[in-house]
mmCIF file of C-alpha atoms and ligand atoms in Angstrom:
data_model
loop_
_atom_site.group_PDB
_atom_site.id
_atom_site.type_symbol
_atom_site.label_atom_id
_atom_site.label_comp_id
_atom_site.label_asym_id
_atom_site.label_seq_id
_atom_site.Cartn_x
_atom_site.Cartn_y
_atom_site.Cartn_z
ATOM 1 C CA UNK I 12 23.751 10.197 -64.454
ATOM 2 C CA UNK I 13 22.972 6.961 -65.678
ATOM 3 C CA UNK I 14 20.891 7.179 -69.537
ATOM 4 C CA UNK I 15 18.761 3.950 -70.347
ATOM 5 C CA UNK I 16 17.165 4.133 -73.380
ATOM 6 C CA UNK I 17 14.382 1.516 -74.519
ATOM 7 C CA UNK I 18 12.653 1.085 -77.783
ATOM 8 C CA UNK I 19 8.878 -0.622 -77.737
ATOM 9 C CA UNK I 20 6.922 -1.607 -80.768
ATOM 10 C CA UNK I 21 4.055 -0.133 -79.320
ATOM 11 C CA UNK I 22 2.730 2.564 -77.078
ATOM 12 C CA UNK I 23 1.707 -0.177 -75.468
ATOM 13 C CA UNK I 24 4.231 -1.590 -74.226
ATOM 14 C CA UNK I 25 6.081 1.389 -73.685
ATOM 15 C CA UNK I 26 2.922 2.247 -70.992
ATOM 16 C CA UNK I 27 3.101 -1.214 -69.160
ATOM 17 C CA UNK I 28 6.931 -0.779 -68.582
ATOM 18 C CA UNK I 29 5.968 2.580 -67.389
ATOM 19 C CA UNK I 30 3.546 1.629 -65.544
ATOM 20 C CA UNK I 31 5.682 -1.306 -63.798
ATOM 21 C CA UNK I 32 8.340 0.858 -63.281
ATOM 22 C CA UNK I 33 5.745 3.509 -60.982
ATOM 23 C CA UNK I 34 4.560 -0.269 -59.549
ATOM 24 C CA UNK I 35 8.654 -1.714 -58.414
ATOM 25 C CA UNK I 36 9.978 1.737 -57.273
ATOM 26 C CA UNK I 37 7.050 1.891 -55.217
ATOM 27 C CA UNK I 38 6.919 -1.069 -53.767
ATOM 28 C CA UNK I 39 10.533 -0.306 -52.167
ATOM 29 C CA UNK I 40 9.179 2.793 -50.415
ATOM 30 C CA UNK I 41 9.937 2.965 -46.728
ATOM 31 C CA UNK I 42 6.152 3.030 -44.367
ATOM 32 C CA UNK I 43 4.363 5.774 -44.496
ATOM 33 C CA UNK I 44 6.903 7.423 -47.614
ATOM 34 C CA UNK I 45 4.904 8.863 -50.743
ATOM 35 C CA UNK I 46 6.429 8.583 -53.984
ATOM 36 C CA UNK I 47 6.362 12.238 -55.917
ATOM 37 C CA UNK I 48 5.603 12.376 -59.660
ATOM 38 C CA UNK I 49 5.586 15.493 -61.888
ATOM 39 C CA UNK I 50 3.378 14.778 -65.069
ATOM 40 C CA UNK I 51 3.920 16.097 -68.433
ATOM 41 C CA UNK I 52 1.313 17.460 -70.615
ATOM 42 C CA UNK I 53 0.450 17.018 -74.163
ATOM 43 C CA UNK I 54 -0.949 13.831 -76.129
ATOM 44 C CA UNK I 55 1.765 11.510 -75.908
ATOM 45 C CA UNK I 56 0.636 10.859 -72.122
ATOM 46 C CA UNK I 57 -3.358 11.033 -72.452
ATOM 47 C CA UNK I 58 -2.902 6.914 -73.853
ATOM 48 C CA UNK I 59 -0.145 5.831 -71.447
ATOM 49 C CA UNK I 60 -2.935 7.192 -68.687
ATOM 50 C CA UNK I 61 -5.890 5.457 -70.578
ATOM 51 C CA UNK I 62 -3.159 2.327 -70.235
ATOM 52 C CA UNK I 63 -2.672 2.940 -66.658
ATOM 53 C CA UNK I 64 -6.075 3.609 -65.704
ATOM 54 C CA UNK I 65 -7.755 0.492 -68.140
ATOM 55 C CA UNK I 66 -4.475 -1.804 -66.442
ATOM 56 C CA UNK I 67 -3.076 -0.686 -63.041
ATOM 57 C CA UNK I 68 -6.599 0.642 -61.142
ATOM 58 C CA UNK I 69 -6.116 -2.700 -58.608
ATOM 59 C CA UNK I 70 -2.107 -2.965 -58.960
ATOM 60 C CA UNK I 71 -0.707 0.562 -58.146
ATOM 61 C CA UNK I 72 -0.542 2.012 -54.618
ATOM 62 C CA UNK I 73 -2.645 4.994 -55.849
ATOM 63 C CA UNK I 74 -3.100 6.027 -51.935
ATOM 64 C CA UNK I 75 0.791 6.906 -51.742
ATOM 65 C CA UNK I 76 1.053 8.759 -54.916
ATOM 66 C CA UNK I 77 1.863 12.059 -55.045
ATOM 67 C CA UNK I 78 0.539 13.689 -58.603
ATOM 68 C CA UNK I 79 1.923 16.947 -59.571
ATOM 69 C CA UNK I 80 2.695 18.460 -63.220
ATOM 70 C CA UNK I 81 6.076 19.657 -65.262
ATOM 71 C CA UNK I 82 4.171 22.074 -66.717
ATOM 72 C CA UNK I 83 0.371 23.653 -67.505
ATOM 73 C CA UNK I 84 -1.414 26.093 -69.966
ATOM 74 C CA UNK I 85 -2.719 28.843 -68.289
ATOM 75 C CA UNK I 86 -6.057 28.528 -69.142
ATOM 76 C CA UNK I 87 -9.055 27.102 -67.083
ATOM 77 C CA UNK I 88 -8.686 23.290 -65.436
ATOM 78 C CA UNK I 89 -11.686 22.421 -67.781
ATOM 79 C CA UNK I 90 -10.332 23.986 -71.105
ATOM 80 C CA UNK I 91 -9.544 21.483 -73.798
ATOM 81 C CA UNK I 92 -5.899 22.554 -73.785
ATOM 82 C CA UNK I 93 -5.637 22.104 -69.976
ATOM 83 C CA UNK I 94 -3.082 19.247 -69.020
ATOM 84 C CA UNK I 95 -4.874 18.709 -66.044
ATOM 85 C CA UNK I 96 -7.935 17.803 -67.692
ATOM 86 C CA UNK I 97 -6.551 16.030 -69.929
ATOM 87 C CA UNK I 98 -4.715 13.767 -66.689
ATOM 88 C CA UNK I 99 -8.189 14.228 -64.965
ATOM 89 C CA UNK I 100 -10.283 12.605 -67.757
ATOM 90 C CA UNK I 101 -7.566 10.071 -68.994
ATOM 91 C CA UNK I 102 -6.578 8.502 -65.597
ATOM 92 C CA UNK I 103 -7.223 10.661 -62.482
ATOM 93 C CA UNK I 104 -10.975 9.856 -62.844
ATOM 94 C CA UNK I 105 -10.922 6.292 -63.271
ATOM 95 C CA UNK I 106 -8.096 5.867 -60.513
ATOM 96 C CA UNK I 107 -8.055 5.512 -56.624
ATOM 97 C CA UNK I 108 -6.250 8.018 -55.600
ATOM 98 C CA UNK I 109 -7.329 10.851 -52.884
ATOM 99 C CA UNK I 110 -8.245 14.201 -53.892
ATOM 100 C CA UNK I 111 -5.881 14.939 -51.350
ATOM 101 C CA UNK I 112 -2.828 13.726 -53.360
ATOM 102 C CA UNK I 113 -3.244 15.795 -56.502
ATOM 103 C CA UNK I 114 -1.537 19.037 -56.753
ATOM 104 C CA UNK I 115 -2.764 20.984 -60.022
ATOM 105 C CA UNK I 116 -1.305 24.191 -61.334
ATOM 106 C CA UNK I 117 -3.834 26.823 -61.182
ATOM 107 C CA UNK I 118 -3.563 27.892 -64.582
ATOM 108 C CA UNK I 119 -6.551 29.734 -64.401
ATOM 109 C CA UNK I 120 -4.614 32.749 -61.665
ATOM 110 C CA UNK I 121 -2.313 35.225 -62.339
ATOM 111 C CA UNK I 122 1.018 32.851 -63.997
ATOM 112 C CA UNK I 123 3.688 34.723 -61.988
ATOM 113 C CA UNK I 124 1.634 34.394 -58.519
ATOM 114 C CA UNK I 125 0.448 31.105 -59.319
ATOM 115 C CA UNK I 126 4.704 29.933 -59.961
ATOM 116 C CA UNK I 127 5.395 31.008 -57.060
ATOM 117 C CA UNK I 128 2.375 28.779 -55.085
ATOM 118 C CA UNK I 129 2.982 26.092 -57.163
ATOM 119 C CA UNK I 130 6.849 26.017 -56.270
ATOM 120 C CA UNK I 131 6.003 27.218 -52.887
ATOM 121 C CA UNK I 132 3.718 23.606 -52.392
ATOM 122 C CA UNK I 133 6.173 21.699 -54.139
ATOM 123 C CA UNK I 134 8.750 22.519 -51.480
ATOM 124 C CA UNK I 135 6.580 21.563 -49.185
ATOM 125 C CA UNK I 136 5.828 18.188 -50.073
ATOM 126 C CA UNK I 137 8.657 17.080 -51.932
ATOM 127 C CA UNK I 138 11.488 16.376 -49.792
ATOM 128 C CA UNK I 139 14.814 18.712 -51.124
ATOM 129 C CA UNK I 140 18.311 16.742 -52.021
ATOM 130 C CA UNK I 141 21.104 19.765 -52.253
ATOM 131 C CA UNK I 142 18.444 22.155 -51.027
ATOM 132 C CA UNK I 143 15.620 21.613 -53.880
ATOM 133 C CA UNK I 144 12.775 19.778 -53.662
ATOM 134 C CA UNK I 145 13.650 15.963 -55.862
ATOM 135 C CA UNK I 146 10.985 14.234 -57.176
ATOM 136 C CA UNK I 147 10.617 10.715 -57.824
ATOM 137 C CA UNK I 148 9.868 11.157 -61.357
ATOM 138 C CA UNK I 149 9.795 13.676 -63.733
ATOM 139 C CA UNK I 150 8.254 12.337 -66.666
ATOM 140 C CA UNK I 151 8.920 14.653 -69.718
ATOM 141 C CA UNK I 152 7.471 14.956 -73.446
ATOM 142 C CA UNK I 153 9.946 16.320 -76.488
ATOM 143 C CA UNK I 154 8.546 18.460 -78.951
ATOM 144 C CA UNK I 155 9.768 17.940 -82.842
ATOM 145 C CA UNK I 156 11.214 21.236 -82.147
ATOM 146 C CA UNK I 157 13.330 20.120 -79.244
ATOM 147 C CA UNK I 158 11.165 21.923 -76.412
ATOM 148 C CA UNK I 159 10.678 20.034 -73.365
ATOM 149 C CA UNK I 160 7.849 20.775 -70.821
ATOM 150 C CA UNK I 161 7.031 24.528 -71.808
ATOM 151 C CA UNK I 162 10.757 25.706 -72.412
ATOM 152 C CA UNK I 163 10.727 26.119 -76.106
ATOM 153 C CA UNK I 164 13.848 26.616 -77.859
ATOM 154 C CA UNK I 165 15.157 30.186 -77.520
ATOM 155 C CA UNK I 166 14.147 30.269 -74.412
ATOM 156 C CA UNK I 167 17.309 28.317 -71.819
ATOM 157 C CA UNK I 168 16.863 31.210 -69.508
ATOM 158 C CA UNK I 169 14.214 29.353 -68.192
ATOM 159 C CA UNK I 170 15.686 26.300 -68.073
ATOM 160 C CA UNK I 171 18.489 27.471 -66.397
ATOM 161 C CA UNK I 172 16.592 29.903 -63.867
ATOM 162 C CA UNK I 173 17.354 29.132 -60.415
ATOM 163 C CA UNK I 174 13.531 29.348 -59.530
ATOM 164 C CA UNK I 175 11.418 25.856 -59.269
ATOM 165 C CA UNK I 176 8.881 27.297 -61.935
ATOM 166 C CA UNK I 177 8.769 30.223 -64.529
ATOM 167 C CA UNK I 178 6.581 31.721 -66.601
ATOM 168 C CA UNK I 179 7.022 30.481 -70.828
ATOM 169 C CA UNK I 180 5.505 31.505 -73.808
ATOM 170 C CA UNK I 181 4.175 29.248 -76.904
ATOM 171 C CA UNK I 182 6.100 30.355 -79.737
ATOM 172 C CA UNK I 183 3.116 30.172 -82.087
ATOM 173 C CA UNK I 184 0.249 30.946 -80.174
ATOM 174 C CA UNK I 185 1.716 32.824 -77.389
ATOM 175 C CA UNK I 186 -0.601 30.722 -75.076
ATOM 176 C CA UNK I 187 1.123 31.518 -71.408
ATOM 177 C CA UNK I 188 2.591 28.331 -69.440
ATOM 178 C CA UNK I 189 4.059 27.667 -66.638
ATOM 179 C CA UNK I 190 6.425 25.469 -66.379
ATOM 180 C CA UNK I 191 9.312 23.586 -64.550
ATOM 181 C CA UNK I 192 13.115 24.734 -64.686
ATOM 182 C CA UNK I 193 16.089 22.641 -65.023
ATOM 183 C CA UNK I 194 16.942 23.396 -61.634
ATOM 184 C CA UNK I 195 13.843 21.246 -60.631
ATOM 185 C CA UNK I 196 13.749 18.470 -63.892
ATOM 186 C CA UNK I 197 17.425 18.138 -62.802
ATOM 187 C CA UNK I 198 17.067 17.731 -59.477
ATOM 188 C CA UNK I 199 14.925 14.486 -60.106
ATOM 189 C CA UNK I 200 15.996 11.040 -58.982
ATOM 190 C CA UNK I 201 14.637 10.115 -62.400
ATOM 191 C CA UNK I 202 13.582 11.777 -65.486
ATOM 192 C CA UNK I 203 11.759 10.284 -68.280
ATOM 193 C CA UNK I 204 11.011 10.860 -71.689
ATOM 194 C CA UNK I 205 8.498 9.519 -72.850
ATOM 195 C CA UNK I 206 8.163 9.665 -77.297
ATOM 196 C CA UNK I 207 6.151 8.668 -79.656
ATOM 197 C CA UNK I 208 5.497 9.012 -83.108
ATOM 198 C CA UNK I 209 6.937 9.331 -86.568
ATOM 199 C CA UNK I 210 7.162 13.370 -86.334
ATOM 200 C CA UNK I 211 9.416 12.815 -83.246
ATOM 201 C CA UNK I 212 12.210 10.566 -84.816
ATOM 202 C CA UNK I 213 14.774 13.467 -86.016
ATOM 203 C CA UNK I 214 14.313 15.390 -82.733
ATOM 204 C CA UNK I 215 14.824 12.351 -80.714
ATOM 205 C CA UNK I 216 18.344 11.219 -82.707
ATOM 206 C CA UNK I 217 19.626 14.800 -82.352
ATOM 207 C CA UNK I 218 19.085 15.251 -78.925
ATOM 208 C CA UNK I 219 20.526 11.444 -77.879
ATOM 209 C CA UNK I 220 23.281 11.401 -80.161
ATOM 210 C CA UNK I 221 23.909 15.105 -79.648
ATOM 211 C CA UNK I 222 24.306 16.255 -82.653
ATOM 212 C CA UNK I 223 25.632 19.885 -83.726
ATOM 213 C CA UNK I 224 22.752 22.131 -82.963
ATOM 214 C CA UNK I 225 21.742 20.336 -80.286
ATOM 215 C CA UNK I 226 23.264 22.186 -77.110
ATOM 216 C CA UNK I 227 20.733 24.970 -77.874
ATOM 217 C CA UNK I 228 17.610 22.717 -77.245
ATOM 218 C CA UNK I 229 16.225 22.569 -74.247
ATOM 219 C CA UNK I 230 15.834 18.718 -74.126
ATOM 220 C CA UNK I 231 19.544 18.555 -74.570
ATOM 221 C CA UNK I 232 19.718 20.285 -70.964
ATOM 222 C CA UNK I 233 17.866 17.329 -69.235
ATOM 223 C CA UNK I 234 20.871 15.875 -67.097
ATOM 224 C CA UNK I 235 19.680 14.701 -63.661
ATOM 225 C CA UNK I 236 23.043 15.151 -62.437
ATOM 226 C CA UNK I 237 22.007 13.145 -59.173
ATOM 227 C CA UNK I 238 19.730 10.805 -60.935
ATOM 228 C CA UNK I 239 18.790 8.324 -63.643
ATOM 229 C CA UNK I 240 17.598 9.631 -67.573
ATOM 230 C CA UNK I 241 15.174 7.188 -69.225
ATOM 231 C CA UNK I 242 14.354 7.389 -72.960
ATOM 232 C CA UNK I 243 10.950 5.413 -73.744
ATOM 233 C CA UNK I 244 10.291 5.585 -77.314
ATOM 234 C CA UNK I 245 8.084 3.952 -79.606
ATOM 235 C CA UNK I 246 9.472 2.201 -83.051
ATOM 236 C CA UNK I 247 8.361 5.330 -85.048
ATOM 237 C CA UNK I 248 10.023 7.901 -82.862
ATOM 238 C CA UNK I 249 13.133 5.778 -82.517
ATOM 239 C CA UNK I 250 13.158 5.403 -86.170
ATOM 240 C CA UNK I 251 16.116 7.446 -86.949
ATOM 241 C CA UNK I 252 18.256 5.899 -83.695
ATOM 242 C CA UNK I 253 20.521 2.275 -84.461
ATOM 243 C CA UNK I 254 18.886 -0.244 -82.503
ATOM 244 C CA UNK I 255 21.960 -1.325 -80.401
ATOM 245 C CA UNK I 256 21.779 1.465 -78.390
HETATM 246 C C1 6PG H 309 2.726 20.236 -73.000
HETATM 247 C C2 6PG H 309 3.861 19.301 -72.720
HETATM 248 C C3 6PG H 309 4.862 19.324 -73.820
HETATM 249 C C4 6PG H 309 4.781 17.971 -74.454
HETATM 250 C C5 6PG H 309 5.496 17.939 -75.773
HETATM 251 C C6 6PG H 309 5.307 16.593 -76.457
HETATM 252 O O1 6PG H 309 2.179 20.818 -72.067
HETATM 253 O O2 6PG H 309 2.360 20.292 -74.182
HETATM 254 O O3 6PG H 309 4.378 19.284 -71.519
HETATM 255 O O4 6PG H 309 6.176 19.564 -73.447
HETATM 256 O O5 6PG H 309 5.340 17.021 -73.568
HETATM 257 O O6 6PG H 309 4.942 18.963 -76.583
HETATM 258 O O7 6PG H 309 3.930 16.360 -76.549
HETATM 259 P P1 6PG H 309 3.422 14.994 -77.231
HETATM 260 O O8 6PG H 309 4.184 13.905 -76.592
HETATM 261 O O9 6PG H 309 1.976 14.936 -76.953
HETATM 262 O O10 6PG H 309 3.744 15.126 -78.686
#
């Protein structure tokens, strides 16, 4: 596993490399091949989508995108804590892609039916490498308390369940997710976190330089064995990391 980790001054620029990133590895896809990406939640990614959307409508290949999500509240897809939404009203609206091509979590159903549809359709769209489905990208958020889609600290059974998807809890509000496993996230041809923010810095310098404490975070787990890990952080979250890195 190859780490890169880059440091922007802005969320802005940490979008358009983003952004160019989705636009290069795409570009290199054989005819008729869709590229497979598995969106994170939360409010780090509602302004690299506003980015995308307001910057990459003409430029991306938006017809040979495949959108599907790390993780989702269970709550309806027009709740205000709905990741989906939150994708749908940032980018998914303002974008060309086809209906066809987005796969939401129905976190509106029953969680432990719905993990199983939702890993069921992932394995049959996403093409496997050692038997699991591997997406593209994984893009991934970290929490200041070191969770990373919904597997919050405490909770590594789920990151190491041999399932695609499991069932997680919020630690505060209880609020049922569902979310992806480490057998999936590390499965990915590339995983990226994507950080931003003042509140993040500590998290982010424990979990790159692992620090003591750290093995017990779930972030710490994210090791595309088969793959590339890609830290894109803003100056604020990369506040507490030496710059030569
Ligand atoms: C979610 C996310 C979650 C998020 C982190 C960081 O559904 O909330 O998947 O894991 O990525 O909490 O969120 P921010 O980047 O918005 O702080």
């Amino acid at each position: 596993m190859a780490t890169t980790t880059k440091i922007f001054k802005r969320i802005d620029g940490l979008s358009q490399f983003f952004a160019e990133q989705l636009v290069e590895r795409m570009k290199v896809l054989p005819e008729k091949h869709f590229f497979s990406i598995a969106l994170s939640g939360g409010s780090t990614p509602s302004s690299i989508f506003q980015y995308l959307a307001a910057n990459f409508r003409e430029t991306l290949a938006w017809d040979r995108l495949l959108v599907f999500w790390s993780d989702e509240r269970c709550v309806a897809p027009d709740d205000h804590e709905s990741n989906f939404r939150m994708t749908k009203e940032s980018l998914l609206d303002h974008v060309p892609i086809p209906t066809t091509n987005i796969f939401r979590i129905k976190g509106e159903d029953n969680p432990a039916l719905e993990a199983e549809r939702y890993a069921k359709a992932v394995g049959q769209f996403i093409p496997s490498y050692n038997d699991i489905p591997r997406f593209d990208l994984m893009m991934l958020g970290l929490g200041d308390d070191g969770h990373t889609a919904s597997i919050f600290p405490g909770n590594l059974h789920l990151f190491n369940s041999k399932k695609l998807f499991e069932i997680a809890e919020h630690p505060k509000t209880m609020q049922k997710r569902i979310t992806a496993t480490g057998t999936l996230i590390n499965n990915a041809q590339t995983v990226a976190f994507l950080v931003t923010g003042e509140a993040k810095s500590e998290m982010a310098a424990t979990v790159l330089y692992r620090k003591p404490g750290s093995e017990n975070l779930p972030a710490s787990l994210v090791d595309p064995v088969n793959g590339d890990l890609l830290w894109l952080l803003d100056e604020k979250a990369a506040g507490k990391l030496q710059t030569n890195i």
